[in-house]
Tab-separated table of C-alpha atoms in Angstrom:
chain	number	residue	atom	x	y	z
A	178	UNK	CA	137.180	101.666	109.978
A	179	UNK	CA	138.090	99.183	107.324
A	180	UNK	CA	141.673	97.926	107.092
A	181	UNK	CA	142.012	98.528	103.414
A	182	UNK	CA	141.911	102.013	102.008
A	183	UNK	CA	138.676	103.373	100.623
A	184	UNK	CA	139.092	104.242	96.971
A	185	UNK	CA	137.497	107.618	96.231
A	186	UNK	CA	136.729	109.361	92.953
A	187	UNK	CA	135.478	112.929	92.595
A	188	UNK	CA	133.999	114.242	89.364
A	189	UNK	CA	132.993	117.803	88.644
A	190	UNK	CA	130.232	117.810	86.042
A	191	UNK	CA	128.445	121.110	85.347
A	192	UNK	CA	129.541	122.763	88.578
A	193	UNK	CA	131.318	125.895	89.768
A	194	UNK	CA	133.975	124.162	91.855
A	195	UNK	CA	132.482	125.157	95.211
A	196	UNK	CA	131.689	121.539	96.050
A	197	UNK	CA	135.303	120.507	95.424
A	198	UNK	CA	136.375	123.360	97.695
A	199	UNK	CA	134.070	122.025	100.413
A	200	UNK	CA	136.037	118.746	100.434
A	201	UNK	CA	139.313	120.658	100.675
A	202	UNK	CA	137.745	122.762	103.460
A	203	UNK	CA	137.606	119.766	105.742
A	204	UNK	CA	141.292	120.746	106.142
A	205	UNK	CA	142.816	119.412	109.359
A	206	UNK	CA	140.154	116.804	109.796
A	207	UNK	CA	140.706	115.669	106.214
A	208	UNK	CA	144.250	114.836	107.254
A	209	UNK	CA	142.791	112.484	109.885
A	210	UNK	CA	140.605	110.834	107.301
A	211	UNK	CA	143.175	110.784	104.507
A	212	UNK	CA	145.114	107.710	105.721
A	213	UNK	CA	141.985	105.676	105.093
A	214	UNK	CA	141.271	107.298	101.726
A	215	UNK	CA	142.903	106.737	98.381
A	216	UNK	CA	141.928	109.389	95.865
A	217	UNK	CA	142.102	107.665	92.500
A	218	UNK	CA	140.359	110.341	90.450
A	219	UNK	CA	139.558	113.977	91.091
A	220	UNK	CA	139.043	115.826	87.857
A	221	UNK	CA	139.175	118.307	86.361
A	222	UNK	CA	139.995	120.301	89.486
A	223	UNK	CA	142.479	118.754	91.908
A	224	UNK	CA	144.361	115.656	90.789
A	225	UNK	CA	146.271	115.409	87.537
A	226	UNK	CA	144.271	112.580	86.021
A	227	UNK	CA	142.492	112.659	82.702
A	228	UNK	CA	139.088	111.356	81.708
A	229	UNK	CA	140.767	108.556	79.714
A	230	UNK	CA	142.525	107.359	82.906
A	231	UNK	CA	139.149	106.849	84.582
A	232	UNK	CA	137.799	105.162	81.470
A	233	UNK	CA	140.749	102.745	81.577
A	234	UNK	CA	140.077	101.616	85.173
A	235	UNK	CA	138.336	98.260	85.680
A	236	UNK	CA	134.570	98.350	86.306
A	237	UNK	CA	133.455	98.548	89.969
A	238	UNK	CA	137.059	99.123	91.067
A	239	UNK	CA	136.295	102.348	92.964
A	240	UNK	CA	134.414	102.266	96.276
A	241	UNK	CA	132.836	105.711	96.336
A	242	UNK	CA	132.274	108.294	93.631
A	243	UNK	CA	131.209	111.845	94.426
A	244	UNK	CA	129.672	113.753	91.516
A	245	UNK	CA	129.121	117.488	91.798
A	246	UNK	CA	127.299	119.578	89.228
A	247	UNK	CA	124.435	119.129	86.831
A	248	UNK	CA	124.113	117.765	83.297
A	249	UNK	CA	124.344	120.486	80.678
A	250	UNK	CA	126.759	119.027	78.107
A	251	UNK	CA	127.063	115.556	76.603
A	252	UNK	CA	130.492	115.449	78.240
A	253	UNK	CA	128.821	115.582	81.675
A	254	UNK	CA	126.419	112.805	80.781
A	255	UNK	CA	129.193	110.609	79.369
A	256	UNK	CA	131.456	111.072	82.414
A	257	UNK	CA	128.593	110.379	84.841
A	258	UNK	CA	127.960	107.103	83.042
A	259	UNK	CA	131.662	106.228	83.230
A	260	UNK	CA	131.629	107.044	86.969
A	261	UNK	CA	128.576	104.816	87.437
A	262	UNK	CA	130.367	101.926	85.746
A	263	UNK	CA	133.569	102.303	87.777
A	264	UNK	CA	132.121	103.103	91.230
A	265	UNK	CA	130.202	100.899	93.631
A	266	UNK	CA	128.512	103.819	95.395
A	267	UNK	CA	127.578	107.068	93.663
A	268	UNK	CA	126.792	110.147	95.746
A	269	UNK	CA	125.043	113.097	94.119
A	270	UNK	CA	127.111	115.634	95.949
A	271	UNK	CA	125.719	119.126	96.429
A	272	UNK	CA	122.617	121.008	95.293
A	273	UNK	CA	123.403	120.941	91.544
A	274	UNK	CA	123.975	117.197	91.403
A	275	UNK	CA	120.958	116.368	93.525
A	276	UNK	CA	118.437	118.927	92.259
A	277	UNK	CA	119.886	120.873	89.321
A	278	UNK	CA	120.990	123.827	91.390
A	279	UNK	CA	121.308	127.489	90.444
A	280	UNK	CA	122.200	126.678	86.781
A	281	UNK	CA	118.864	124.854	86.670
A	282	UNK	CA	117.049	128.195	86.534
A	283	UNK	CA	118.169	128.213	82.886
A	284	UNK	CA	115.282	125.791	82.297
A	285	UNK	CA	113.038	128.854	82.213
A	286	UNK	CA	114.668	129.638	78.861
A	287	UNK	CA	115.409	127.660	75.716
A	288	UNK	CA	118.888	126.932	74.410
A	289	UNK	CA	118.288	129.413	71.589
A	290	UNK	CA	117.400	132.215	74.022
A	291	UNK	CA	120.506	131.503	76.107
A	292	UNK	CA	122.768	131.541	73.036
A	293	UNK	CA	121.113	134.721	71.809
A	294	UNK	CA	121.931	136.495	75.078
A	295	UNK	CA	125.378	135.014	75.564
A	296	UNK	CA	126.704	135.379	72.012
A	297	UNK	CA	124.790	138.342	70.597
A	298	UNK	CA	122.853	140.578	72.993
A	299	UNK	CA	125.197	141.317	75.878
A	300	UNK	CA	126.816	144.736	75.958
A	301	UNK	CA	130.379	143.393	75.861
A	302	UNK	CA	129.797	140.935	72.990
A	303	UNK	CA	131.681	141.562	69.760
A	304	UNK	CA	130.543	138.871	67.359
A	305	UNK	CA	130.108	140.347	63.842
A	306	UNK	CA	130.183	136.961	62.108
A	307	UNK	CA	127.519	135.546	64.413
A	308	UNK	CA	129.591	132.582	65.568
A	309	UNK	CA	128.043	130.216	68.118
A	310	UNK	CA	129.720	127.099	69.570
A	311	UNK	CA	129.567	124.150	67.180
A	312	UNK	CA	130.057	120.544	68.362
A	313	UNK	CA	132.552	119.882	65.539
A	314	UNK	CA	134.617	122.014	63.191
A	315	UNK	CA	137.160	121.215	60.507
A	316	UNK	CA	139.991	123.746	60.750
A	317	UNK	CA	142.058	124.393	57.599
A	318	UNK	CA	140.499	121.340	56.035
A	319	UNK	CA	142.543	118.918	58.166
A	320	UNK	CA	142.173	119.548	61.931
A	321	UNK	CA	139.015	117.955	63.238
A	322	UNK	CA	138.101	120.009	66.316
A	323	UNK	CA	135.275	119.097	68.706
A	324	UNK	CA	133.374	120.723	71.550
A	325	UNK	CA	130.845	119.051	73.847
A	326	UNK	CA	127.218	119.383	72.712
A	327	UNK	CA	125.081	121.852	74.667
A	328	UNK	CA	121.856	120.157	75.756
A	329	UNK	CA	118.514	121.971	75.434
A	330	UNK	CA	117.836	121.739	79.182
A	331	UNK	CA	119.634	121.246	82.500
A	332	UNK	CA	119.082	117.918	84.245
A	333	UNK	CA	120.101	116.590	87.660
A	334	UNK	CA	122.386	113.553	87.522
A	335	UNK	CA	119.759	111.041	88.676
A	336	UNK	CA	117.987	111.583	85.356
A	337	UNK	CA	121.030	110.104	83.619
A	338	UNK	CA	122.383	107.480	86.021
A	339	UNK	CA	121.297	105.513	89.062
A	340	UNK	CA	122.262	107.494	92.201
A	341	UNK	CA	122.779	105.807	95.574
A	342	UNK	CA	122.867	108.786	97.924
A	343	UNK	CA	122.159	112.495	97.870
A	344	UNK	CA	123.902	115.276	99.724
A	345	UNK	CA	122.496	118.815	99.801
A	346	UNK	CA	124.066	122.225	100.183
A	347	UNK	CA	125.504	124.857	97.897
A	348	UNK	CA	128.206	123.944	98.662
A	349	UNK	CA	127.673	121.287	101.341
A	350	UNK	CA	129.044	122.413	104.694
A	351	UNK	CA	132.385	120.692	105.288
A	352	UNK	CA	131.068	119.050	108.447
A	353	UNK	CA	128.323	117.448	106.346
A	354	UNK	CA	130.904	116.177	103.873
A	355	UNK	CA	133.005	114.782	106.694
A	356	UNK	CA	130.002	113.073	108.303
A	357	UNK	CA	129.115	111.521	104.969
A	358	UNK	CA	132.676	110.323	104.371
A	359	UNK	CA	132.866	108.842	107.869
A	360	UNK	CA	129.460	107.177	107.414
A	361	UNK	CA	130.697	105.662	104.165
A	362	UNK	CA	133.970	104.525	105.778
A	363	UNK	CA	132.108	102.901	108.645
A	364	UNK	CA	129.467	101.484	106.341
A	365	UNK	CA	126.682	103.126	108.383
A	366	UNK	CA	124.536	104.234	105.476
A	367	UNK	CA	120.832	104.895	105.037
A	368	UNK	CA	118.813	102.893	102.478
A	369	UNK	CA	119.803	103.362	98.838
A	370	UNK	CA	118.295	106.368	97.142
A	371	UNK	CA	118.013	108.508	100.281
A	372	UNK	CA	119.656	111.731	101.345
A	373	UNK	CA	122.475	111.554	103.871
A	374	UNK	CA	120.823	113.922	106.337
A	375	UNK	CA	119.868	114.386	109.957
A	376	UNK	CA	116.238	114.607	108.805
A	377	UNK	CA	115.566	117.956	110.446
A	378	UNK	CA	114.357	121.172	108.847
A	379	UNK	CA	116.327	124.417	108.983
A	380	UNK	CA	113.634	125.852	111.298
A	381	UNK	CA	114.230	122.927	113.616
A	382	UNK	CA	117.823	123.950	114.193
A	383	UNK	CA	117.328	127.715	113.785
A	384	UNK	CA	117.782	129.803	116.934
A	385	UNK	CA	115.298	132.382	115.638
A	386	UNK	CA	112.413	129.904	115.589
A	387	UNK	CA	109.646	131.328	117.821
A	388	UNK	CA	109.391	127.879	119.375
A	389	UNK	CA	112.972	128.252	120.572
A	390	UNK	CA	112.526	131.827	121.771
A	391	UNK	CA	109.160	131.248	123.502
A	392	UNK	CA	107.308	133.679	121.262
A	393	UNK	CA	103.875	133.228	119.806
A	394	UNK	CA	103.845	132.466	116.075
A	395	UNK	CA	101.669	134.849	114.114
A	396	UNK	CA	100.581	135.182	110.499
A	397	UNK	CA	102.946	137.043	108.167
A	398	UNK	CA	101.714	140.638	107.880
A	399	UNK	CA	103.935	141.996	105.092
A	400	UNK	CA	106.263	140.816	102.352
A	401	UNK	CA	109.779	142.211	102.452
A	402	UNK	CA	112.839	141.673	100.330
A	403	UNK	CA	116.358	141.443	101.702
A	404	UNK	CA	117.118	144.841	100.156
A	405	UNK	CA	114.348	146.429	102.246
A	406	UNK	CA	116.322	147.289	105.359
A	407	UNK	CA	117.903	145.049	107.951
A	408	UNK	CA	115.894	142.303	109.621
A	409	UNK	CA	115.605	142.184	113.419
A	410	UNK	CA	118.461	139.890	114.396
A	411	UNK	CA	116.545	137.932	116.984
A	412	UNK	CA	113.166	137.410	115.360
A	413	UNK	CA	112.116	134.755	112.873
A	414	UNK	CA	112.777	135.984	109.331
A	415	UNK	CA	109.503	134.609	107.976
A	416	UNK	CA	107.622	136.325	110.767
A	417	UNK	CA	109.191	139.597	109.619
A	418	UNK	CA	108.081	138.959	106.032
A	419	UNK	CA	111.334	137.776	104.488
A	420	UNK	CA	110.720	134.737	102.294
A	421	UNK	CA	112.818	132.188	104.193
A	422	UNK	CA	112.507	128.606	102.947
A	423	UNK	CA	113.606	127.095	106.255
A	424	UNK	CA	110.358	125.163	106.875
A	425	UNK	CA	110.940	122.771	103.958
A	426	UNK	CA	114.750	122.734	103.704
A	427	UNK	CA	117.028	120.170	105.337
A	428	UNK	CA	118.911	121.698	108.240
A	429	UNK	CA	122.227	119.857	108.077
A	430	UNK	CA	123.852	123.276	107.679
A	431	UNK	CA	122.791	124.251	111.210
A	432	UNK	CA	120.784	127.223	109.870
A	433	UNK	CA	123.936	129.074	108.820
A	434	UNK	CA	122.226	131.651	106.617
A	435	UNK	CA	119.458	132.725	109.033
A	436	UNK	CA	122.183	133.101	111.680
A	437	UNK	CA	123.688	135.926	109.631
A	438	UNK	CA	120.377	137.582	108.722
A	439	UNK	CA	119.986	135.902	105.319
A	440	UNK	CA	116.769	134.026	104.555
A	441	UNK	CA	117.197	130.341	103.697
A	442	UNK	CA	117.109	129.836	99.925
A	443	UNK	CA	116.678	126.088	100.030
A	444	UNK	CA	120.074	124.757	98.923
A	445	UNK	CA	119.950	121.915	101.442
A	446	UNK	CA	117.250	120.097	99.528
A	447	UNK	CA	113.738	119.099	100.575
A	448	UNK	CA	113.075	117.618	104.014
A	449	UNK	CA	112.161	113.904	103.919
A	450	UNK	CA	108.711	113.236	102.486
A	451	UNK	CA	108.618	116.201	100.135
A	452	UNK	CA	108.249	115.326	96.465
A	453	UNK	CA	108.580	118.754	94.915
A	454	UNK	CA	110.508	121.420	96.809
A	455	UNK	CA	109.021	124.520	95.198
A	456	UNK	CA	105.412	123.377	95.349
A	457	UNK	CA	105.705	122.446	98.997
A	458	UNK	CA	107.272	125.850	99.601
A	459	UNK	CA	104.241	127.437	97.932
A	460	UNK	CA	102.021	125.424	100.214
A	461	UNK	CA	103.929	126.364	103.376
A	462	UNK	CA	104.563	130.037	102.630
A	463	UNK	CA	101.070	130.765	101.256
A	464	UNK	CA	99.439	129.248	104.336
A	465	UNK	CA	101.434	131.570	106.584
A	466	UNK	CA	100.198	134.709	104.839
A	467	UNK	CA	97.790	136.978	106.640
A	468	UNK	CA	95.761	137.905	103.556
A	469	UNK	CA	95.454	137.191	99.842
A	470	UNK	CA	97.045	140.444	98.656
A	471	UNK	CA	100.363	139.568	100.274
A	472	UNK	CA	100.699	136.503	98.083
A	473	UNK	CA	100.761	138.674	94.969
A	474	UNK	CA	103.570	140.791	96.411
A	475	UNK	CA	106.004	137.871	96.488
A	476	UNK	CA	108.530	138.698	93.767
A	477	UNK	CA	109.259	136.203	90.980
A	478	UNK	CA	107.867	133.083	92.705
A	479	UNK	CA	109.352	130.463	90.373
A	480	UNK	CA	112.902	131.699	90.773
A	481	UNK	CA	112.409	132.251	94.500
A	482	UNK	CA	111.001	128.821	95.326
A	483	UNK	CA	112.892	126.818	92.690
A	484	UNK	CA	116.225	128.558	93.063
A	485	UNK	CA	118.051	125.259	93.541
A	486	UNK	CA	115.575	122.667	92.368
A	487	UNK	CA	113.880	123.552	89.070
A	488	UNK	CA	115.286	120.675	86.933
A	489	UNK	CA	114.314	118.070	89.535
A	490	UNK	CA	110.840	119.525	90.077
A	491	UNK	CA	107.720	117.870	88.703
A	492	UNK	CA	107.430	120.339	85.844
A	493	UNK	CA	111.191	120.537	85.274
A	494	UNK	CA	111.165	123.273	82.682
A	495	UNK	CA	109.004	125.949	81.196
A	496	UNK	CA	106.340	124.589	78.859
A	497	UNK	CA	106.877	126.084	75.436
A	498	UNK	CA	104.033	127.576	73.444
A	499	UNK	CA	103.277	125.717	70.226
B	168	UNK	CA	91.027	108.987	65.943
B	169	UNK	CA	87.975	110.537	67.525
B	170	UNK	CA	87.825	114.212	68.348
B	171	UNK	CA	89.946	115.330	71.312
B	172	UNK	CA	88.069	115.835	74.573
B	173	UNK	CA	89.721	117.655	77.465
B	174	UNK	CA	90.739	115.556	80.442
B	175	UNK	CA	89.472	117.523	83.441
B	176	UNK	CA	90.139	116.931	87.125
B	177	UNK	CA	87.883	118.489	89.757
B	178	UNK	CA	88.952	118.516	93.389
B	179	UNK	CA	85.653	118.894	95.226
B	180	UNK	CA	85.437	119.709	98.920
B	181	UNK	CA	83.410	117.110	100.772
B	182	UNK	CA	81.178	119.606	102.559
B	183	UNK	CA	80.189	122.010	99.786
B	184	UNK	CA	81.214	121.439	96.185
B	185	UNK	CA	80.823	117.664	96.325
B	186	UNK	CA	77.325	118.133	97.724
B	187	UNK	CA	76.737	120.720	94.994
B	188	UNK	CA	77.722	118.155	92.379
B	189	UNK	CA	75.371	115.661	94.026
B	190	UNK	CA	72.544	118.158	93.869
B	191	UNK	CA	73.286	118.956	90.228
B	192	UNK	CA	72.787	115.250	89.568
B	193	UNK	CA	69.577	115.014	91.594
B	194	UNK	CA	68.152	118.040	89.829
B	195	UNK	CA	69.236	116.579	86.463
B	196	UNK	CA	71.283	119.534	85.302
B	197	UNK	CA	73.488	118.868	82.312
B	198	UNK	CA	77.233	119.256	82.652
B	199	UNK	CA	80.164	117.818	80.653
B	200	UNK	CA	80.743	114.124	81.188
B	201	UNK	CA	84.525	114.363	80.805
B	202	UNK	CA	85.183	115.745	84.290
B	203	UNK	CA	86.620	113.456	86.934
B	204	UNK	CA	85.693	114.423	90.474
B	205	UNK	CA	88.106	113.704	93.307
B	206	UNK	CA	86.511	114.137	96.710
B	207	UNK	CA	88.769	115.828	99.257
B	208	UNK	CA	87.965	116.715	102.882
B	209	UNK	CA	88.568	120.423	102.260
B	210	UNK	CA	89.840	122.679	99.476
B	211	UNK	CA	92.676	123.457	101.888
B	212	UNK	CA	93.713	119.816	101.604
B	213	UNK	CA	94.633	120.267	97.940
B	214	UNK	CA	98.413	120.501	97.891
B	215	UNK	CA	100.000	122.308	94.942
B	216	UNK	CA	101.759	118.980	94.335
B	217	UNK	CA	98.366	117.318	93.631
B	218	UNK	CA	97.570	119.902	90.974
B	219	UNK	CA	100.896	119.575	89.159
B	220	UNK	CA	100.747	115.790	89.451
B	221	UNK	CA	97.357	115.891	87.734
B	222	UNK	CA	98.800	117.972	84.892
B	223	UNK	CA	101.815	115.657	84.637
B	224	UNK	CA	99.568	112.628	84.380
B	225	UNK	CA	97.588	114.030	81.526
B	226	UNK	CA	94.995	116.487	82.858
B	227	UNK	CA	94.223	119.388	80.551
B	228	UNK	CA	92.567	121.381	83.301
B	229	UNK	CA	92.327	121.290	87.091
B	230	UNK	CA	89.422	122.786	89.024
B	231	UNK	CA	89.252	123.220	92.780
B	232	UNK	CA	85.838	123.665	94.366
B	233	UNK	CA	85.476	124.842	97.960
B	234	UNK	CA	83.043	126.374	100.430
B	235	UNK	CA	82.219	130.059	100.346
B	236	UNK	CA	84.429	132.179	102.621
B	237	UNK	CA	83.155	131.863	106.167
B	238	UNK	CA	81.442	128.540	105.483
B	239	UNK	CA	84.478	126.262	105.769
B	240	UNK	CA	83.837	123.167	107.835
B	241	UNK	CA	87.362	123.534	109.185
B	242	UNK	CA	86.958	127.285	109.729
B	243	UNK	CA	89.774	128.554	107.502
B	244	UNK	CA	90.703	125.796	105.082
B	245	UNK	CA	89.356	127.713	102.100
B	246	UNK	CA	91.314	130.849	103.059
B	247	UNK	CA	94.482	128.741	102.954
B	248	UNK	CA	93.298	127.310	99.644
B	249	UNK	CA	92.923	130.691	97.974
B	250	UNK	CA	96.376	131.850	99.119
B	251	UNK	CA	97.968	128.718	97.750
B	252	UNK	CA	95.894	128.948	94.610
B	253	UNK	CA	96.939	132.549	93.891
B	254	UNK	CA	100.616	131.731	94.364
B	255	UNK	CA	100.477	128.467	92.431
B	256	UNK	CA	98.661	130.203	89.593
B	257	UNK	CA	101.551	132.659	89.266
B	258	UNK	CA	104.022	129.771	89.257
B	259	UNK	CA	102.060	127.873	86.603
B	260	UNK	CA	101.801	130.999	84.459
B	261	UNK	CA	105.574	131.519	84.677
B	262	UNK	CA	106.077	127.879	83.753
B	263	UNK	CA	104.021	128.346	80.611
B	264	UNK	CA	100.675	126.885	81.704
B	265	UNK	CA	97.668	129.036	80.813
B	266	UNK	CA	95.725	130.277	83.836
B	267	UNK	CA	92.392	129.179	82.335
B	268	UNK	CA	93.471	125.594	82.901
B	269	UNK	CA	93.520	126.089	86.641
B	270	UNK	CA	90.408	127.398	88.393
B	271	UNK	CA	89.175	127.829	91.925
B	272	UNK	CA	85.556	128.552	92.723
B	273	UNK	CA	83.331	128.608	95.758
B	274	UNK	CA	80.289	126.378	95.210
B	275	UNK	CA	78.075	125.523	98.160
B	276	UNK	CA	75.979	122.388	98.697
B	277	UNK	CA	72.825	124.157	97.575
B	278	UNK	CA	74.305	125.454	94.328
B	279	UNK	CA	73.714	122.496	92.033
B	280	UNK	CA	72.922	124.753	89.111
B	281	UNK	CA	76.064	126.790	89.715
B	282	UNK	CA	78.158	123.624	89.752
B	283	UNK	CA	76.769	122.574	86.389
B	284	UNK	CA	77.371	126.054	84.956
B	285	UNK	CA	80.897	126.256	86.343
B	286	UNK	CA	81.762	122.884	84.817
B	287	UNK	CA	80.308	123.861	81.446
B	288	UNK	CA	82.290	127.127	81.346
B	289	UNK	CA	85.472	125.415	82.540
B	290	UNK	CA	85.164	122.688	79.914
B	291	UNK	CA	84.533	125.266	77.198
B	292	UNK	CA	87.568	127.365	78.202
B	293	UNK	CA	89.919	124.387	78.284
B	294	UNK	CA	88.546	123.050	75.007
B	295	UNK	CA	89.360	126.360	73.353
B	296	UNK	CA	92.950	126.200	74.646
B	297	UNK	CA	93.542	122.703	73.294
B	298	UNK	CA	95.563	119.894	74.878
B	299	UNK	CA	97.927	120.751	77.731
B	300	UNK	CA	101.540	120.118	76.738
B	301	UNK	CA	102.873	119.402	80.229
B	302	UNK	CA	102.309	115.659	79.945
B	303	UNK	CA	104.655	115.454	76.970
B	304	UNK	CA	107.465	115.599	79.511
B	305	UNK	CA	110.841	117.229	79.794
């Protein structure tokens, strides 16, 4: 490890906070790493520093910046650009930052539709004057109030700034975070623009894989949803008809979800060599099906296959009718 | 500006549809000149990524031609193709791309006439829909 402390910044863009929790979850081991880390910025969640403090720091003065969350507001875009200017290495940290994540499914709807539901249609909404968030408002003729602008679509952070490394997971498993931090501390990093990953698929590390249990792999005979009864705890989930995305997802998590009877949803990001997660999932899953009818039984394919990756997919959003 | 003509991509399987296209030429059947044929070893080789890439790069329609069921040179490539096609079609529909823009048909090496007819119908359908808006980007 280097003699001087590694200066670390953590920014939460459009995220839920789970990724920040994953860093805290390193717990005891974090204490081992902490002496070599100096957290200069961790907002808005952990440290009491403001955006203007980061803006005031000299350019390239921070060694590593972790950004979690996607770009939904102009505030997110602005802060990502500030982070890029201040940090030498930027890591897109977690599924949202790298691929758009769960909030990315909003790209199936326009901003107007989202506002309509959120501010008018929901059962608990009481909005007789029809007020929606405005970027600026003059209160009492003298107080100039502002809110960040809501962008029409969700974008992953690499569409706004240059990203050096990607880290998958929703949130990333704390061991993955620790490995990445140690790799950064030691300077043992993959080429720029790649994922910090072991390069294996979830199936590769999954104990249910027929290859690991010496069973013969067969075609999928039925399509089942997780609400349709309990899966056999020892058999491959795909083999039983549950739409598990293990074949195309990075297995840095150690197949945590399949271990507890939950099909992989693809938060780890695509395995190396895959350009578009959802389309490769279509390719893999469809080829495993026993007959054509089964394919039509798969519920809501876009939201199933693009659960974490719609904004970073080749199409990116729903094409609007003219 | 001249009148808009659809930009059409045809993925033709080497063993059937490509031969069908060849035969259509030898027999001098007319079919639209604005189709671009890409020869692939098998319809099962056409990844969904290829199709979306074609749309992204400006295709207004994508057509996949393969061997009739049972005739696949690789035994079951076309069965894989139809499963992928059905699923991808649902995805494209949900993403706002009309299903007429994306077609799969079985055309054998002896069906030159059928190839010409399929291309004519496909071109007509896409022309009626107008330009595909995917290429305009996010």
